[in-house]
XYZ file of N, CA and C in Angstrom:
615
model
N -8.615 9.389 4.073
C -9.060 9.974 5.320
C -8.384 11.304 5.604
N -7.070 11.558 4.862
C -6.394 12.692 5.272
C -7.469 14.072 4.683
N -8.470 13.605 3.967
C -9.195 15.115 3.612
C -10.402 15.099 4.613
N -10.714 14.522 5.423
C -11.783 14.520 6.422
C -11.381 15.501 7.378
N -12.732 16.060 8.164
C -12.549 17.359 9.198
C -12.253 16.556 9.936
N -11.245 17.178 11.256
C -11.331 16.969 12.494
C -12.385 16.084 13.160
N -13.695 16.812 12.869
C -15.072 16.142 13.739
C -15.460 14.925 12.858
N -15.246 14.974 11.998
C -15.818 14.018 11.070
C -14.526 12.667 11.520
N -13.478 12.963 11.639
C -12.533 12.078 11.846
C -12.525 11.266 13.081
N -12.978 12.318 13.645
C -13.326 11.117 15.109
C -14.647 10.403 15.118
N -15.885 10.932 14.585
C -16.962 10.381 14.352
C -16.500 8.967 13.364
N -16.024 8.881 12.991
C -15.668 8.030 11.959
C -14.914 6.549 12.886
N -14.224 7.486 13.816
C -13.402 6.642 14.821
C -13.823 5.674 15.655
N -14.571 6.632 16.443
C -15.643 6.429 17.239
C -16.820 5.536 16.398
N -17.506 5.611 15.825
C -18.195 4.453 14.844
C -17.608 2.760 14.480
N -16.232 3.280 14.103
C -15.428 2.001 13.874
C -14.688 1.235 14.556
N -14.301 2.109 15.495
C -13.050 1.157 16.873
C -13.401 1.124 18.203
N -15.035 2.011 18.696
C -15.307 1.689 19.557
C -16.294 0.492 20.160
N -16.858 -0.025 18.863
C -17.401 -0.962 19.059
C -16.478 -2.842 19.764
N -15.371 -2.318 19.896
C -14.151 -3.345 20.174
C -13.790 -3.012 21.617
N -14.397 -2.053 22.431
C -13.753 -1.782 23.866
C -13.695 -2.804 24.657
N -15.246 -3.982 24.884
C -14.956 -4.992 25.533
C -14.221 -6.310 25.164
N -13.535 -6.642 23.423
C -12.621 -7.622 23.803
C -11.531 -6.765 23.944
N -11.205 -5.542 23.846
C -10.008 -5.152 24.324
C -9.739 -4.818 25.893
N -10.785 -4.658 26.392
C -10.843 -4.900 27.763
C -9.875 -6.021 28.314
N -10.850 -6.915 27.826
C -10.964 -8.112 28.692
C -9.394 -8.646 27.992
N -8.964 -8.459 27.045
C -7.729 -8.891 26.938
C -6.957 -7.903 27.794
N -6.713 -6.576 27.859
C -6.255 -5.649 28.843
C -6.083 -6.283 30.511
N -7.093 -6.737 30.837
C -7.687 -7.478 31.611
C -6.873 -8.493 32.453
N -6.548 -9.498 31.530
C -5.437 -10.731 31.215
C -4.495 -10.501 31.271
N -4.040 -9.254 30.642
C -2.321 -9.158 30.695
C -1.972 -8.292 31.851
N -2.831 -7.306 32.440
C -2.608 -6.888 33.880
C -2.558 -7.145 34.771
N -3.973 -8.014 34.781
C -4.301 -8.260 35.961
C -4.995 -7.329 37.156
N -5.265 -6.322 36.761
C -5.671 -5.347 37.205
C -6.727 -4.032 36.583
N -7.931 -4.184 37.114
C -8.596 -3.345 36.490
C -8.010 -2.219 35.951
N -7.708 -1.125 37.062
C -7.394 -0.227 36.660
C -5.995 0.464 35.920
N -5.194 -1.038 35.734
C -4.444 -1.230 35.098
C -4.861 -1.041 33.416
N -5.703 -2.115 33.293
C -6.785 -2.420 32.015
C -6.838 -1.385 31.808
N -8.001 -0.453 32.326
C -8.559 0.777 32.382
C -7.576 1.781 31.477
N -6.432 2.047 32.184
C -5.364 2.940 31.598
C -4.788 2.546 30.219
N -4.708 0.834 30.305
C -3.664 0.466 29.208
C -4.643 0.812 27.640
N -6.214 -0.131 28.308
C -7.132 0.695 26.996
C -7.269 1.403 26.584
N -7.574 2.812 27.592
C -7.662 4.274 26.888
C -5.979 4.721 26.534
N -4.934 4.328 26.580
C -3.333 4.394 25.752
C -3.952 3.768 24.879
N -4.103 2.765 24.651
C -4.509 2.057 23.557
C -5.214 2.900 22.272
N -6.311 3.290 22.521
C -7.329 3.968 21.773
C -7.235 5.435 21.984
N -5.937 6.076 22.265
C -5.439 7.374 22.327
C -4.778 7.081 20.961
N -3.662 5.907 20.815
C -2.797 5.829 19.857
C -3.679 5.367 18.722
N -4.462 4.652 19.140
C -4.695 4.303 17.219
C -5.815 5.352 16.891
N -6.821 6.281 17.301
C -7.186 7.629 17.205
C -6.023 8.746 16.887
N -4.906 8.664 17.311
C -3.686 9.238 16.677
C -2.991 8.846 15.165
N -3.388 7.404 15.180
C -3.034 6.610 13.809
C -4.192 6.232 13.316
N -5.202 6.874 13.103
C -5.970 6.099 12.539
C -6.128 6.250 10.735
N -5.426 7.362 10.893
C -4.743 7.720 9.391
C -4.248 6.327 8.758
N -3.468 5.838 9.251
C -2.688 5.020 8.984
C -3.624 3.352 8.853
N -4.599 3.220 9.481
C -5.816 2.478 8.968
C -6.889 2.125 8.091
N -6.393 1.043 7.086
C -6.804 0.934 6.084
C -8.356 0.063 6.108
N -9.336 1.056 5.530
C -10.937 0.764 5.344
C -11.031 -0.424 5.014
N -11.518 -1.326 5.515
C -11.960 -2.593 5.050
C -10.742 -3.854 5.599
N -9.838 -3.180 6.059
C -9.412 -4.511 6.532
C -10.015 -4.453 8.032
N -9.873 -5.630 9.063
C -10.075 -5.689 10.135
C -9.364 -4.808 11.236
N -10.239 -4.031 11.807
C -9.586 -3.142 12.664
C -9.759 -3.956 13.843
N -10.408 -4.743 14.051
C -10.061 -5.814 15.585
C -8.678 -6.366 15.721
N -8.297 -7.154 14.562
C -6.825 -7.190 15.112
C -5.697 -5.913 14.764
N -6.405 -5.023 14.035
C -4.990 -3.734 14.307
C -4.913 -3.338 15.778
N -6.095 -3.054 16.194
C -6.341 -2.793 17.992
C -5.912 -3.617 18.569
N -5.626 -4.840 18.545
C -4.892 -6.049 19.104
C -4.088 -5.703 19.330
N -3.397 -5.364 18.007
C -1.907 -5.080 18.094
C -1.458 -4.240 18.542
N -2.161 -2.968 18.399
C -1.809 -1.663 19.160
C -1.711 -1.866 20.700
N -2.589 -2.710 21.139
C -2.663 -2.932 22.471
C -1.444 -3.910 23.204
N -1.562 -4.716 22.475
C 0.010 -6.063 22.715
C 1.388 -5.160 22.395
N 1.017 -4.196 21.501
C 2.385 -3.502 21.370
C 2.644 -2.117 22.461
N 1.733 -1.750 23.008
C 1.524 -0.817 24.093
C 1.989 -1.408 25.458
N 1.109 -3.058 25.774
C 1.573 -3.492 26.693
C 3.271 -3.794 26.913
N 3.413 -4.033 25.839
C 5.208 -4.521 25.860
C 6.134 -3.006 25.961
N 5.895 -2.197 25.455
C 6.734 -1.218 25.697
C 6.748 -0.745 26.922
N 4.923 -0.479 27.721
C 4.754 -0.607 29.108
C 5.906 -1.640 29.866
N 6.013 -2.249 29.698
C 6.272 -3.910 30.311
C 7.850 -3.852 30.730
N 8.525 -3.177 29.214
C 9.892 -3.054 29.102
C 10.373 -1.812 29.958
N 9.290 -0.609 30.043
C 9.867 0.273 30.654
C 9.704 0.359 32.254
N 9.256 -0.940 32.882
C 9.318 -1.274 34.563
C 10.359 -2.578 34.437
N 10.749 -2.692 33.178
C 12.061 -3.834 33.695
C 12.871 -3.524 34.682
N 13.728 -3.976 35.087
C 14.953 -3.624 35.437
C 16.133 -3.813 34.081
N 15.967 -4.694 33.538
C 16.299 -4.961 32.408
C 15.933 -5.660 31.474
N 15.624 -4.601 30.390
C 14.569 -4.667 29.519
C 14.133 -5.666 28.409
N 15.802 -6.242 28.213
C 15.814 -7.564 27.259
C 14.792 -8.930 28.045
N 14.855 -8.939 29.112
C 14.173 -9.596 29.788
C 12.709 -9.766 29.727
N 12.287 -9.194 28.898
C 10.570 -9.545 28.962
C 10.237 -10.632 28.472
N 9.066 -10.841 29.604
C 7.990 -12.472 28.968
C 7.210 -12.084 28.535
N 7.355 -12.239 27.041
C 6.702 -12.269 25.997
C 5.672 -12.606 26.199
N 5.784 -14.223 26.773
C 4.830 -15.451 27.183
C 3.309 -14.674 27.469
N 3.407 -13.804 28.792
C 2.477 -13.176 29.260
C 2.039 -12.352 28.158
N 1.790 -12.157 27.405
C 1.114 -10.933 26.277
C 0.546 -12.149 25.153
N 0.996 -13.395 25.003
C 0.522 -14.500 24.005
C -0.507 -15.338 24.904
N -0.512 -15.479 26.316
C -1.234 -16.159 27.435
C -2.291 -15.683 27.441
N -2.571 -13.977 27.177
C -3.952 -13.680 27.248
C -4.840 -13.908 26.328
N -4.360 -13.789 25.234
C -5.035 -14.821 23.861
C -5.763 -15.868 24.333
N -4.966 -16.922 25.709
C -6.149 -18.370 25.391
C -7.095 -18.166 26.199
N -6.863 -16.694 27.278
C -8.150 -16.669 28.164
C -9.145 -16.432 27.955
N -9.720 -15.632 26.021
C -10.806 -15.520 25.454
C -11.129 -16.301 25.190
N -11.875 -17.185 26.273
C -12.565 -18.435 25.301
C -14.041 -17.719 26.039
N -14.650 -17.829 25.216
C -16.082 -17.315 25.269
C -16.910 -18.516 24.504
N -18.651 -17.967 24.003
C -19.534 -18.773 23.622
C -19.468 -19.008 22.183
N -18.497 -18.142 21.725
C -18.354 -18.853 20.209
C -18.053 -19.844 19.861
N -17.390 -20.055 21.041
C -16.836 -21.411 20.962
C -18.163 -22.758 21.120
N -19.264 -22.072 21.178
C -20.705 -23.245 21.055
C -21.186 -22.380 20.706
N -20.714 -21.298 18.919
C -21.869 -21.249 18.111
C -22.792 -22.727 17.296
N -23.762 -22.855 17.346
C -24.379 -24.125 16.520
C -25.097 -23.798 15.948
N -24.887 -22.495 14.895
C -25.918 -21.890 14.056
C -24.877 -21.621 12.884
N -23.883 -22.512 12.662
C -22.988 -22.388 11.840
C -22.214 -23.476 11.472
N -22.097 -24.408 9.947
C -21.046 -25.476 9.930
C -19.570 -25.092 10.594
N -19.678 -26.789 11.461
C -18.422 -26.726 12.103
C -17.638 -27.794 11.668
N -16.490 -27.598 12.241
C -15.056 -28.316 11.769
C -14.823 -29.345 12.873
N -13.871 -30.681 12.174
C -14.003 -31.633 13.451
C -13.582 -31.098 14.904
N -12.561 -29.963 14.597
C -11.721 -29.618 15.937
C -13.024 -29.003 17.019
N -13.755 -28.085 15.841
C -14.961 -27.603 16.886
C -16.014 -28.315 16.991
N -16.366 -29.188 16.754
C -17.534 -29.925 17.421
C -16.924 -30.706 18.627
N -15.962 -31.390 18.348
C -14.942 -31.967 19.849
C -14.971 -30.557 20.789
N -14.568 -29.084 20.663
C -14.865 -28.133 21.541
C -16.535 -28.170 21.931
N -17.339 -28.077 21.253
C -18.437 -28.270 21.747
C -18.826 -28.868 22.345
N -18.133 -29.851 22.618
C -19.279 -31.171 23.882
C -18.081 -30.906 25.109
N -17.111 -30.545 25.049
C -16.180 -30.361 26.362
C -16.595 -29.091 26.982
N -16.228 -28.789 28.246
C -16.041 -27.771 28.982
C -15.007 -26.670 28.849
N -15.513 -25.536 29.277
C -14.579 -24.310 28.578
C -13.371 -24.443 29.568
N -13.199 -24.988 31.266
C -12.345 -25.279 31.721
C -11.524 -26.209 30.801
N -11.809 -27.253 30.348
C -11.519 -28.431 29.977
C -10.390 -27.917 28.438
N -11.368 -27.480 27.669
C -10.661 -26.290 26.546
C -9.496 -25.170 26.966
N -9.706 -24.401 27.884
C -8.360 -24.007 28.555
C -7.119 -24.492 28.797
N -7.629 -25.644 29.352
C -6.423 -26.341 29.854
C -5.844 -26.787 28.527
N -7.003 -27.588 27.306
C -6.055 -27.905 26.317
C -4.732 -26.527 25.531
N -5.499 -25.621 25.756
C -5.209 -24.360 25.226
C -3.950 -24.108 25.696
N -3.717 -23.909 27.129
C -2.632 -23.351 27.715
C -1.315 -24.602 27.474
N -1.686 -26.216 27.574
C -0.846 -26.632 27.195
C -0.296 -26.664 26.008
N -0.798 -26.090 24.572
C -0.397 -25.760 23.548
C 0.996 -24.964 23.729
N 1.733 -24.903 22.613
C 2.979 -24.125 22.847
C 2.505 -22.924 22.354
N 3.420 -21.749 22.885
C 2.811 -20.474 22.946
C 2.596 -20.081 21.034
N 3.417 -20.420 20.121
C 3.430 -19.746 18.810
C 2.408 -20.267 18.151
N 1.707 -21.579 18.541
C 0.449 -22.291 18.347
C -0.659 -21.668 19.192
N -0.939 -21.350 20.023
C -1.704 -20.951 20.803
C -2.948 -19.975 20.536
N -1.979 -18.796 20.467
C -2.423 -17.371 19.932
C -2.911 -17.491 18.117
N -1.984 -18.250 17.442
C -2.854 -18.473 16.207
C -4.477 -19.123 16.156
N -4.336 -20.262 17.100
C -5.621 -21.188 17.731
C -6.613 -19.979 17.566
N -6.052 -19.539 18.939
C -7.250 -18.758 19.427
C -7.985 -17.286 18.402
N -6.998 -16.686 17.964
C -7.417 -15.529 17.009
C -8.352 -16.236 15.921
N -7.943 -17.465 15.264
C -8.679 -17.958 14.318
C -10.154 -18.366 14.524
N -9.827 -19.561 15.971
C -11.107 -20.288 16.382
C -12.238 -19.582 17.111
N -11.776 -18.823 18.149
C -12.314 -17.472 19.057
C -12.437 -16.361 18.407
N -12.107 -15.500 18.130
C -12.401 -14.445 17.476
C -11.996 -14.154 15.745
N -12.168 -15.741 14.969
C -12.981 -15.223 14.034
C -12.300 -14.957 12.899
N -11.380 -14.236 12.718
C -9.787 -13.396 12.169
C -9.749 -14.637 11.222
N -9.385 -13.825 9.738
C -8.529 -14.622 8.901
C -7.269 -14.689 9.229
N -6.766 -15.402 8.137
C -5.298 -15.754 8.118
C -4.747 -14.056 7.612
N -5.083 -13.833 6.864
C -4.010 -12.117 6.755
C -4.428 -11.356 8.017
N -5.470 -11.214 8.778
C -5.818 -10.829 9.526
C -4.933 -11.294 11.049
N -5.008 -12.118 11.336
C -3.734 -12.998 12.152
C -2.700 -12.569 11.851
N -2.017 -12.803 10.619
C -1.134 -11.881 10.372
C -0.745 -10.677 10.544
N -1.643 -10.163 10.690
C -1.646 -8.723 10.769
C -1.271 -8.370 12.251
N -2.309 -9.406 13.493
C -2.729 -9.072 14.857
C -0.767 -9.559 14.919
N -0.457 -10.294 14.928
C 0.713 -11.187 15.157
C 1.868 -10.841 14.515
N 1.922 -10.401 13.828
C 3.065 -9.513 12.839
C 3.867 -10.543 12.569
N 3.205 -11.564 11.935
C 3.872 -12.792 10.917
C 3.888 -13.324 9.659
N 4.754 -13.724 8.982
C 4.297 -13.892 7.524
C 3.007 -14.796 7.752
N 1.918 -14.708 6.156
C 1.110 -15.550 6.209
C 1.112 -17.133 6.328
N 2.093 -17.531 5.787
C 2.509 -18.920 5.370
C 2.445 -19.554 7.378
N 3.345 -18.907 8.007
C 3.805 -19.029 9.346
C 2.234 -19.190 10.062
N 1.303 -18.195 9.718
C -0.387 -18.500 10.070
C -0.830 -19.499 9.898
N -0.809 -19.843 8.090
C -1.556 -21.073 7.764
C -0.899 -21.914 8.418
N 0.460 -22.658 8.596
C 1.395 -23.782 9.462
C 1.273 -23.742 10.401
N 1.437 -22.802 11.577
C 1.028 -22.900 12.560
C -0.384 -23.394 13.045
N -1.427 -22.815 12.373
C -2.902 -23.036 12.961
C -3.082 -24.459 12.304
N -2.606 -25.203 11.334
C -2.925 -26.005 10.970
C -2.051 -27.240 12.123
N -1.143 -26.869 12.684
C -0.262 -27.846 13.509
C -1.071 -27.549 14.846
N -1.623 -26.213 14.946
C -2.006 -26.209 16.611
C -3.455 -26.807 16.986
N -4.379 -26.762 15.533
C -5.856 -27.673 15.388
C -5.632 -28.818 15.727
N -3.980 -29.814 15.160
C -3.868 -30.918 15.193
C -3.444 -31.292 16.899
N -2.813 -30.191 17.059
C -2.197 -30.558 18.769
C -3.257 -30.309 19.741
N -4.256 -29.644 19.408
C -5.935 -29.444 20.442
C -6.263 -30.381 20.010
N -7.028 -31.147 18.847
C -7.706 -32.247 18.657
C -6.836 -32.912 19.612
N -5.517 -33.348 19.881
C -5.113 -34.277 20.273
C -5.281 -34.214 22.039
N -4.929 -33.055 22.577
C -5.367 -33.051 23.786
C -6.553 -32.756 24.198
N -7.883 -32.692 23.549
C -9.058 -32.747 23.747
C -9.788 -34.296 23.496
N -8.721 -35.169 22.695
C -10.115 -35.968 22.220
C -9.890 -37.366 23.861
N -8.591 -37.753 24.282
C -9.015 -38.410 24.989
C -10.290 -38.280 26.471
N -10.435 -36.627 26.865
C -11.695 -36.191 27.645
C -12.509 -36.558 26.849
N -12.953 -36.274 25.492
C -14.080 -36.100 24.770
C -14.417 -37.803 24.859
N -13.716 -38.838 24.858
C -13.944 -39.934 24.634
C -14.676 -40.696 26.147
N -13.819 -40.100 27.137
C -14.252 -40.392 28.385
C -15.511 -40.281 28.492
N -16.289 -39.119 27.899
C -17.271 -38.397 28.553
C -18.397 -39.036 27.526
N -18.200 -39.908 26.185
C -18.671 -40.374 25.325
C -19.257 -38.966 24.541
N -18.765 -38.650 24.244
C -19.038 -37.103 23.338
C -18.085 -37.807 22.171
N -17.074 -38.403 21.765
C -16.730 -39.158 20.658
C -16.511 -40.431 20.718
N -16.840 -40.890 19.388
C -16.050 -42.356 19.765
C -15.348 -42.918 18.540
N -14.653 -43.952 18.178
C -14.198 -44.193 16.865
C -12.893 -43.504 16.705
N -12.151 -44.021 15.831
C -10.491 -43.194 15.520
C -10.707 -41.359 15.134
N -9.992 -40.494 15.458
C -9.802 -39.157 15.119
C -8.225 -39.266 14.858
N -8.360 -38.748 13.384
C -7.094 -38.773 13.005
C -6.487 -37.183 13.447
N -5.118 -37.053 14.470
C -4.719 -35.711 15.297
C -2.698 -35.697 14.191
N -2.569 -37.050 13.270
C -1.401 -36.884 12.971
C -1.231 -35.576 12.448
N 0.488 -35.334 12.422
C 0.427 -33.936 11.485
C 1.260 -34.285 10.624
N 1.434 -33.048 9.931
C 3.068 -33.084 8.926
C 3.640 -33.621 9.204
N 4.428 -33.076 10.515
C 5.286 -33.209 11.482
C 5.246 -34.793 11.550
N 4.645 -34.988 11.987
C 4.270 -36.484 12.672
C 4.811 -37.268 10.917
N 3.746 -37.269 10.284
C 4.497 -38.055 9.303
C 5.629 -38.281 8.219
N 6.388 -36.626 8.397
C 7.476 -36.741 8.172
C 8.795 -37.280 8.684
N 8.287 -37.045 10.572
C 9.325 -37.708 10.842
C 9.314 -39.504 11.099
């Protein structure tokens, strides 16, 4: 990209990272709390990675590099209204992750997995709640994978974690949603019969 014109460089930009304004919104959104909060933190957002976009490699996922640019924008924001700066909740920048629950979550034009067909017959309230009680390092893997889609290097990427830490995590946090989804799902007769929710964990110890 470093031999591209000027105009050509933003056309290029503009083609590829603006098609992402509304989940970066709406995550903007979440971690403010404030429109015009959002408003500002997005266009910082997409000032800097239009500044870096050099540094963006063709073909991998630019949805979660913008993630990141944005989660990493918010926190430096965040740190510089501390009073003291070691003090930041993290928490709040991993919390907005479970508030994307949208209709993908009842695509049915696609094989699904046991965890998502149990999402499918529950309520997106109902899914929240399992969500938020998840622990936060489970959470945000959940959701990047199940909600928006993201591989595992890709997660990696949004999350700035080794891969291994992706695959373990999402595989422990599928098991900890199945588990707090299936007794609703059973109530409501949307399942019935044993669902196995053990994990590693579980049968190692």
């Amino acid at each position: 990209m470093s031999h591209t014109s000027p105009h050509h460089r933003r056309e290029e930009f503009e083609e590829t990272a603006l098609e992402y304004l509304n989940p970066l919104f709406n995550l903007a959104l979440n971690l403010t709390r404030n429109r015009k909060d959002a408003e500002d933190l997005v266009q910082e957002t997409y000032l800097r990675a239009y500044r870096f976009f050099d540094s963006y490699r063709p073909g991998t996922h630019i949805k979660a590099w913008l993630f990141r640019i944005l989660r990493n924008t918010f926190i430096n924001r965040y740190r510089a209204q501390k009073a003291r700066p070691d003090e930041v909740d993290f928490s709040k920048v991993e919390l907005a992750y479970e508030r994307i629950v949208d209709e993908q979550f009842l695509q049915a034009n696609r094989p699904v997995s046991p965890e998502e067909a149990l999402m499918n017959g529950v309520l997106d309230e109902e899914i929240e709640t399992a969500l938020a009680r998840l622990p936060e390092e489970y959470r945000s893997v959940v959701i990047l994978a199940l909600v928006e889609d993201l591989s595992y290097k890709e997660i990696a990427a949004a999350l700035s974690i080794p891969l291994g830490t992706v695959m373990s995590r999402l595989h422990r946090g599928r098991k900890l949603l199945q588990g707090q989804l299936l007794e609703y799902a059973r109530k409501k007769g949307i399942l019935s019969g044993p669902v196995d929710v053990s994990t590693d964990d579980d049968v190692a110890s």
